[in-house]
mmCIF file of C-alpha atoms in Angstrom:
data_model
loop_
_atom_site.group_PDB
_atom_site.id
_atom_site.type_symbol
_atom_site.label_atom_id
_atom_site.label_comp_id
_atom_site.label_asym_id
_atom_site.label_seq_id
_atom_site.Cartn_x
_atom_site.Cartn_y
_atom_site.Cartn_z
ATOM 1 C CA MET A 1 15.150 9.206 46.555
ATOM 2 C CA ILE A 2 15.297 7.865 43.003
ATOM 3 C CA ARG A 3 18.711 7.172 41.551
ATOM 4 C CA VAL A 4 20.460 5.001 38.981
ATOM 5 C CA ALA A 5 21.022 1.419 40.148
ATOM 6 C CA LYS A 6 24.500 0.202 41.061
ATOM 7 C CA ASN A 7 26.117 -3.226 41.223
ATOM 8 C CA GLU A 8 25.914 -3.308 45.001
ATOM 9 C CA ASP A 9 22.124 -2.848 44.893
ATOM 10 C CA LYS A 10 21.620 -6.358 43.525
ATOM 11 C CA ILE A 11 21.700 -8.288 46.818
ATOM 12 C CA PRO A 12 19.263 -6.063 48.775
ATOM 13 C CA VAL A 13 16.936 -5.863 45.758
ATOM 14 C CA LEU A 14 16.811 -9.619 45.231
ATOM 15 C CA LYS A 15 15.750 -10.050 48.851
ATOM 16 C CA PHE A 16 12.351 -8.557 48.010
ATOM 17 C CA CYS A 17 12.165 -10.033 44.491
ATOM 18 C CA LYS A 18 11.830 -13.690 45.423
ATOM 19 C CA ASN A 19 8.113 -14.447 45.579
ATOM 20 C CA THR A 20 6.629 -11.960 43.140
ATOM 21 C CA PHE A 21 4.899 -14.740 41.201
ATOM 22 C CA SER A 22 3.748 -18.205 42.217
ATOM 23 C CA TRP A 23 6.931 -19.610 40.657
ATOM 24 C CA GLY A 24 9.281 -16.925 42.023
ATOM 25 C CA ASP A 25 10.750 -14.055 39.973
ATOM 26 C CA TYR A 26 13.088 -13.407 37.037
ATOM 27 C CA ILE A 27 14.878 -10.270 38.283
ATOM 28 C CA GLU A 28 17.995 -12.191 39.343
ATOM 29 C CA TYR A 29 18.424 -13.407 35.754
ATOM 30 C CA VAL A 30 18.040 -10.024 34.064
ATOM 31 C CA TRP A 31 19.629 -7.687 36.627
ATOM 32 C CA ASP A 32 23.129 -7.666 35.104
ATOM 33 C CA PHE A 33 21.696 -7.274 31.610
ATOM 34 C CA TRP A 34 19.485 -4.359 32.630
ATOM 35 C CA LEU A 35 22.341 -2.728 34.517
ATOM 36 C CA SER A 36 24.540 -2.841 31.413
ATOM 37 C CA GLU A 37 21.657 -1.587 29.286
ATOM 38 C CA GLU A 38 21.246 1.393 31.643
ATOM 39 C CA ASN A 39 17.978 3.040 32.688
ATOM 40 C CA LEU A 40 17.634 0.728 35.693
ATOM 41 C CA ILE A 41 16.559 2.890 38.625
ATOM 42 C CA VAL A 42 15.955 2.295 42.323
ATOM 43 C CA PHE A 43 13.923 4.038 44.972
ATOM 44 C CA GLU A 44 16.138 4.321 48.038
ATOM 45 C CA LYS A 45 15.301 4.654 51.720
ATOM 46 C CA GLU A 46 18.719 3.914 53.212
ATOM 47 C CA LEU A 47 18.489 0.695 51.166
ATOM 48 C CA PRO A 48 16.742 0.160 47.822
ATOM 49 C CA VAL A 49 13.031 -0.533 48.377
ATOM 50 C CA GLY A 50 11.819 -0.307 44.775
ATOM 51 C CA ILE A 51 13.134 -0.788 41.237
ATOM 52 C CA CYS A 52 12.058 -0.149 37.668
ATOM 53 C CA HIS A 53 13.711 -0.612 34.291
ATOM 54 C CA SER A 54 12.860 1.176 31.069
ATOM 55 C CA PHE A 55 13.815 0.540 27.460
ATOM 56 C CA TYR A 56 13.588 3.219 24.786
ATOM 57 C CA SER A 57 12.874 2.271 21.185
ATOM 58 C CA LYS A 58 11.844 4.605 18.356
ATOM 59 C CA ASP A 59 9.025 6.745 19.749
ATOM 60 C CA GLN A 60 8.103 4.586 22.721
ATOM 61 C CA VAL A 61 9.083 3.772 26.285
ATOM 62 C CA TRP A 62 8.841 0.176 27.480
ATOM 63 C CA ILE A 63 8.541 -0.020 31.277
ATOM 64 C CA GLU A 64 9.292 -3.311 33.015
ATOM 65 C CA GLY A 65 10.408 -4.920 36.257
ATOM 66 C CA ILE A 66 8.475 -2.681 38.653
ATOM 67 C CA ARG A 67 9.071 -4.117 42.107
ATOM 68 C CA VAL A 68 8.464 -2.650 45.569
ATOM 69 C CA ASN A 69 9.475 -4.113 48.909
ATOM 70 C CA PRO A 70 6.208 -5.324 50.532
ATOM 71 C CA ASN A 71 7.092 -3.390 53.693
ATOM 72 C CA PHE A 72 7.026 -0.123 51.740
ATOM 73 C CA ARG A 73 3.915 -0.487 49.607
ATOM 74 C CA ARG A 74 1.060 2.030 49.543
ATOM 75 C CA GLN A 75 3.601 4.860 49.462
ATOM 76 C CA ASN A 76 3.324 5.605 45.714
ATOM 77 C CA ILE A 77 6.844 4.304 45.141
ATOM 78 C CA ALA A 78 5.886 2.392 41.983
ATOM 79 C CA SER A 79 4.097 5.446 40.586
ATOM 80 C CA LYS A 80 7.114 7.677 41.218
ATOM 81 C CA LEU A 81 9.417 5.180 39.489
ATOM 82 C CA VAL A 82 7.130 4.995 36.456
ATOM 83 C CA MET A 83 6.857 8.780 36.211
ATOM 84 C CA ASN A 84 10.639 9.045 36.366
ATOM 85 C CA ALA A 85 10.925 6.599 33.443
ATOM 86 C CA GLU A 86 8.355 8.608 31.502
ATOM 87 C CA LEU A 87 10.307 11.825 31.998
ATOM 88 C CA ILE A 88 13.425 10.168 30.597
ATOM 89 C CA GLY A 89 11.300 9.068 27.656
ATOM 90 C CA LEU A 90 10.150 12.628 27.031
ATOM 91 C CA LYS A 91 13.771 13.749 26.898
ATOM 92 C CA LYS A 92 14.288 11.063 24.243
ATOM 93 C CA ASN A 93 11.272 12.355 22.294
ATOM 94 C CA ALA A 94 9.096 9.334 23.055
ATOM 95 C CA SER A 95 5.388 9.738 22.281
ATOM 96 C CA PHE A 96 4.012 6.651 24.017
ATOM 97 C CA SER A 97 4.714 4.506 27.047
ATOM 98 C CA TYR A 98 3.832 0.812 27.382
ATOM 99 C CA MET A 99 3.900 -1.778 30.122
ATOM 100 C CA LEU A 100 2.609 -5.319 30.623
ATOM 101 C CA ILE A 101 0.385 -6.254 33.583
ATOM 102 C CA ASP A 102 -1.036 -9.629 34.586
ATOM 103 C CA THR A 103 -4.829 -9.442 34.176
ATOM 104 C CA GLN A 104 -5.174 -10.670 37.769
ATOM 105 C CA ASN A 105 -2.743 -8.111 39.227
ATOM 106 C CA PHE A 106 -5.401 -5.626 40.278
ATOM 107 C CA SER A 107 -3.108 -3.439 42.402
ATOM 108 C CA SER A 108 -0.680 -2.868 39.509
ATOM 109 C CA LEU A 109 -3.587 -2.265 37.154
ATOM 110 C CA GLU A 110 -4.997 0.330 39.535
ATOM 111 C CA MET A 111 -1.588 2.007 39.781
ATOM 112 C CA ALA A 112 -1.210 2.152 36.000
ATOM 113 C CA GLN A 113 -4.719 3.514 35.462
ATOM 114 C CA SER A 114 -4.131 6.184 38.101
ATOM 115 C CA LEU A 115 -1.259 7.365 35.874
ATOM 116 C CA ASP A 116 -3.574 7.496 32.837
ATOM 117 C CA TYR A 117 -2.533 4.196 31.273
ATOM 118 C CA GLU A 118 -5.292 2.451 29.362
ATOM 119 C CA ILE A 119 -5.755 -1.192 28.421
ATOM 120 C CA PHE A 120 -4.557 -1.209 24.808
ATOM 121 C CA GLN A 121 -4.675 -4.952 24.114
ATOM 122 C CA THR A 122 -4.958 -8.290 25.913
ATOM 123 C CA TRP A 123 -2.246 -10.873 25.237
ATOM 124 C CA ASN A 124 -1.919 -14.539 26.143
ATOM 125 C CA TYR A 125 1.228 -16.470 26.961
ATOM 126 C CA TYR A 126 1.455 -20.128 25.954
ATOM 127 C CA SER A 127 4.270 -22.598 26.464
ATOM 128 C CA LEU A 128 4.967 -25.343 23.933
ATOM 129 C CA SER A 129 7.314 -28.316 24.220
ATOM 130 C CA PRO A 130 9.779 -29.024 21.386
ATOM 131 C CA LYS A 131 8.971 -32.242 19.561
ATOM 132 C CA LYS A 132 9.586 -33.890 16.197
ATOM 133 C CA ASN A 133 6.600 -32.989 14.062
ATOM 134 C CA LEU A 134 6.575 -33.022 10.263
ATOM 135 C CA ASN A 135 2.854 -32.311 10.006
ATOM 136 C CA HIS A 136 3.148 -28.768 8.749
ATOM 137 C CA LYS A 137 3.470 -26.746 5.606
ATOM 138 C CA ILE A 138 4.773 -23.265 6.194
ATOM 139 C CA HIS A 139 6.993 -20.902 4.260
ATOM 140 C CA TYR A 140 9.234 -17.967 5.103
ATOM 141 C CA VAL A 141 7.844 -14.658 3.931
ATOM 142 C CA LYS A 142 9.348 -11.396 2.734
ATOM 143 C CA SER A 143 6.268 -9.240 3.058
ATOM 144 C CA ILE A 144 3.627 -8.737 5.756
ATOM 145 C CA ASN A 145 0.947 -6.136 6.306
ATOM 146 C CA PRO A 146 2.350 -3.534 8.768
ATOM 147 C CA LYS A 147 -1.200 -2.530 9.738
ATOM 148 C CA PHE A 148 -1.901 -6.109 10.797
ATOM 149 C CA CYS A 149 1.443 -6.641 12.568
ATOM 150 C CA THR A 150 2.463 -3.407 14.306
ATOM 151 C CA HIS A 151 4.558 -4.844 17.175
ATOM 152 C CA TYR A 152 6.598 -7.936 17.911
ATOM 153 C CA VAL A 153 7.828 -9.424 21.165
ATOM 154 C CA LYS A 154 11.557 -9.403 21.874
ATOM 155 C CA SER A 155 12.561 -10.687 25.302
ATOM 156 C CA TRP A 156 9.090 -9.828 26.605
ATOM 157 C CA ARG A 157 9.163 -6.310 25.244
ATOM 158 C CA TRP A 158 6.525 -5.260 22.732
ATOM 159 C CA LEU A 159 8.563 -3.325 20.175
ATOM 160 C CA PRO A 160 7.387 -1.477 17.055
ATOM 161 C CA LEU A 161 7.932 -3.079 13.674
ATOM 162 C CA ASP A 162 9.607 -0.746 11.201
ATOM 163 C CA ASP A 163 10.990 -1.270 7.707
ATOM 164 C CA PHE A 164 14.545 -1.881 8.904
ATOM 165 C CA THR A 165 13.498 -4.471 11.508
ATOM 166 C CA LEU A 166 11.273 -6.226 8.981
ATOM 167 C CA SER A 167 14.077 -6.346 6.404
ATOM 168 C CA GLN A 168 16.343 -8.004 8.994
ATOM 169 C CA PHE A 169 13.644 -10.539 9.824
ATOM 170 C CA TYR A 170 13.061 -11.310 6.150
ATOM 171 C CA GLU A 171 16.774 -11.735 5.503
ATOM 172 C CA ASN A 172 17.281 -14.038 8.500
ATOM 173 C CA LYS A 173 14.119 -16.090 7.891
ATOM 174 C CA LYS A 174 12.423 -15.052 11.116
ATOM 175 C CA ILE A 175 8.876 -14.619 9.765
ATOM 176 C CA ILE A 176 6.823 -17.670 8.855
ATOM 177 C CA LYS A 177 3.379 -18.095 7.376
ATOM 178 C CA SER A 178 1.067 -21.064 7.092
ATOM 179 C CA SER A 179 0.147 -22.168 3.579
ATOM 180 C CA GLY A 180 -3.053 -23.107 1.833
ATOM 181 C CA PHE A 181 -5.696 -22.033 4.331
ATOM 182 C CA ASP A 182 -8.619 -19.644 4.040
ATOM 183 C CA THR A 183 -6.960 -17.391 6.611
ATOM 184 C CA ASP A 184 -3.240 -17.964 7.126
ATOM 185 C CA SER A 185 -1.342 -17.440 10.374
ATOM 186 C CA ILE A 186 1.885 -15.462 10.700
ATOM 187 C CA ALA A 187 4.587 -15.797 13.363
ATOM 188 C CA ILE A 188 7.725 -13.805 14.145
ATOM 189 C CA LEU A 189 10.565 -15.776 15.746
ATOM 190 C CA THR A 190 13.146 -14.267 18.120
ATOM 191 C CA ASP A 191 15.691 -15.600 20.590
ATOM 192 C CA SER A 192 15.459 -14.672 24.255
ATOM 193 C CA GLU A 193 18.289 -12.379 25.294
ATOM 194 C CA HIS A 194 18.018 -13.458 28.922
ATOM 195 C CA PHE A 195 17.438 -17.214 28.855
ATOM 196 C CA ASP A 196 19.433 -19.758 26.876
ATOM 197 C CA LYS A 197 17.764 -21.990 24.303
ATOM 198 C CA THR A 198 14.455 -20.137 24.523
ATOM 199 C CA LEU A 199 12.449 -19.329 21.407
ATOM 200 C CA ILE A 200 9.986 -16.422 21.682
ATOM 201 C CA VAL A 201 7.184 -16.353 19.135
ATOM 202 C CA THR A 202 4.816 -13.485 18.330
ATOM 203 C CA LEU A 203 1.824 -15.217 16.759
ATOM 204 C CA PHE A 204 -0.829 -13.510 14.626
ATOM 205 C CA PRO A 205 -3.418 -16.271 14.188
ATOM 206 C CA GLY A 206 -5.668 -16.912 11.230
ATOM 207 C CA SER A 207 -7.940 -19.923 11.028
ATOM 208 C CA GLU A 208 -7.725 -22.752 13.553
ATOM 209 C CA ASN A 209 -6.083 -25.098 11.051
ATOM 210 C CA SER A 210 -3.482 -22.515 10.068
ATOM 211 C CA VAL A 211 -2.642 -21.954 13.755
ATOM 212 C CA LEU A 212 -2.127 -25.691 14.255
ATOM 213 C CA ASP A 213 0.083 -25.721 11.156
ATOM 214 C CA VAL A 214 2.329 -23.017 12.629
ATOM 215 C CA VAL A 215 2.410 -24.659 16.077
ATOM 216 C CA SER A 216 3.437 -27.974 14.496
ATOM 217 C CA PHE A 217 6.269 -26.211 12.688
ATOM 218 C CA LEU A 218 7.418 -24.490 15.879
ATOM 219 C CA GLN A 219 7.681 -27.811 17.690
ATOM 220 C CA HIS A 220 9.866 -29.315 14.991
ATOM 221 C CA HIS A 221 11.873 -26.129 14.421
ATOM 222 C CA ALA A 222 12.778 -26.068 18.130
ATOM 223 C CA ILE A 223 14.081 -29.629 17.948
ATOM 224 C CA GLU A 224 16.143 -28.868 14.854
ATOM 225 C CA LYS A 225 17.615 -25.676 16.331
ATOM 226 C CA ASN A 226 18.217 -27.138 19.801
ATOM 227 C CA TYR A 227 15.755 -24.940 21.702
ATOM 228 C CA GLU A 228 14.553 -26.230 25.056
ATOM 229 C CA ARG A 229 11.613 -23.846 25.533
ATOM 230 C CA ILE A 230 9.051 -22.245 23.246
ATOM 231 C CA GLN A 231 7.158 -19.178 24.483
ATOM 232 C CA ILE A 232 4.229 -18.035 22.350
ATOM 233 C CA LEU A 233 2.627 -14.599 22.770
ATOM 234 C CA THR A 234 -0.647 -13.930 20.997
ATOM 235 C CA LYS A 235 -3.776 -11.817 21.330
ATOM 236 C CA ASN A 236 -5.962 -14.840 20.606
ATOM 237 C CA ILE A 237 -7.046 -17.912 22.543
ATOM 238 C CA LEU A 238 -5.406 -20.818 20.722
ATOM 239 C CA PRO A 239 -6.994 -24.183 19.908
ATOM 240 C CA LYS A 240 -6.059 -27.240 21.928
ATOM 241 C CA PHE A 241 -2.851 -28.941 20.870
ATOM 242 C CA ASP A 242 -0.516 -31.504 22.375
ATOM 243 C CA SER A 243 1.792 -29.828 24.999
ATOM 244 C CA LEU A 244 0.434 -26.348 24.198
ATOM 245 C CA GLU A 245 -0.362 -24.825 27.596
ATOM 246 C CA HIS A 246 -1.948 -21.475 28.383
ATOM 247 C CA LYS A 247 0.101 -19.928 31.193
ATOM 248 C CA ILE A 248 -1.205 -16.441 31.830
ATOM 249 C CA SER A 249 -2.971 -13.457 30.271
ATOM 250 C CA PHE A 250 -1.674 -9.890 30.273
ATOM 251 C CA TYR A 251 -2.937 -6.415 29.582
ATOM 252 C CA LEU A 252 -0.725 -4.381 27.303
ATOM 253 C CA MET A 253 -1.076 -0.920 28.823
ATOM 254 C CA LYS A 254 -0.530 2.231 26.770
ATOM 255 C CA LYS A 255 -0.201 5.909 27.603
ATOM 256 C CA SER A 256 0.299 8.963 25.420
ATOM 257 C CA LEU A 257 3.171 11.130 26.649
ATOM 258 C CA ILE A 258 2.386 13.981 24.308
ATOM 259 C CA ASN A 259 0.126 15.669 26.853
ATOM 260 C CA LEU A 260 2.959 15.700 29.397
ATOM 261 C CA ILE A 261 5.059 18.059 27.331
#
């Protein structure tokens, strides 16, 4: 049975959300936030054995946090949770559904493709340590090409860029651009909603030198603004740089919901 999650589900759910990744899992840190945001669902067999959260923005569904108790896998529980989230999206007039899957997570990739999700893009996650670094020359911009930058990352959700969002970013100096290169790089800066002192950067790289210019700025900006962590998401493989570490690659999966109507 699929139902809306409740406060008392947290303890049994966290019991099977401990070793999802080599470093553990993040569900314990986002559970309360997702619960308050609504659209957190569980698959119940006496106790919760699967969970999924969905976020609805403009004409898209963002599906995240799919977890299934290892003792109950191979029962299509994840697929049923995803389909439930899609149906909610249809009721909200969503046209597309997205999710993020580790490129090495073959079982999740197989599940998504069985539901007609396709690999839309490949993204890379880099970590960068804050550090004093004045070797940069960037400026804040008030205009970017929407065809070039269609989405940005907010708390690990790929959300569509629209005129209102862009105007807020321009006003709050959240979009930077390298200066003086053949092909400049652009970055959108956001704060993590789930982890303190964490800067999330959506990077649209240009030339290698312009990327290094932006990365140098990010290091120094983090020191000035008291960030402890910098998380960079980009479709490109970045050049080598001090303390810049490639962590993992993901497939951004996309599905049209129009045919489900």
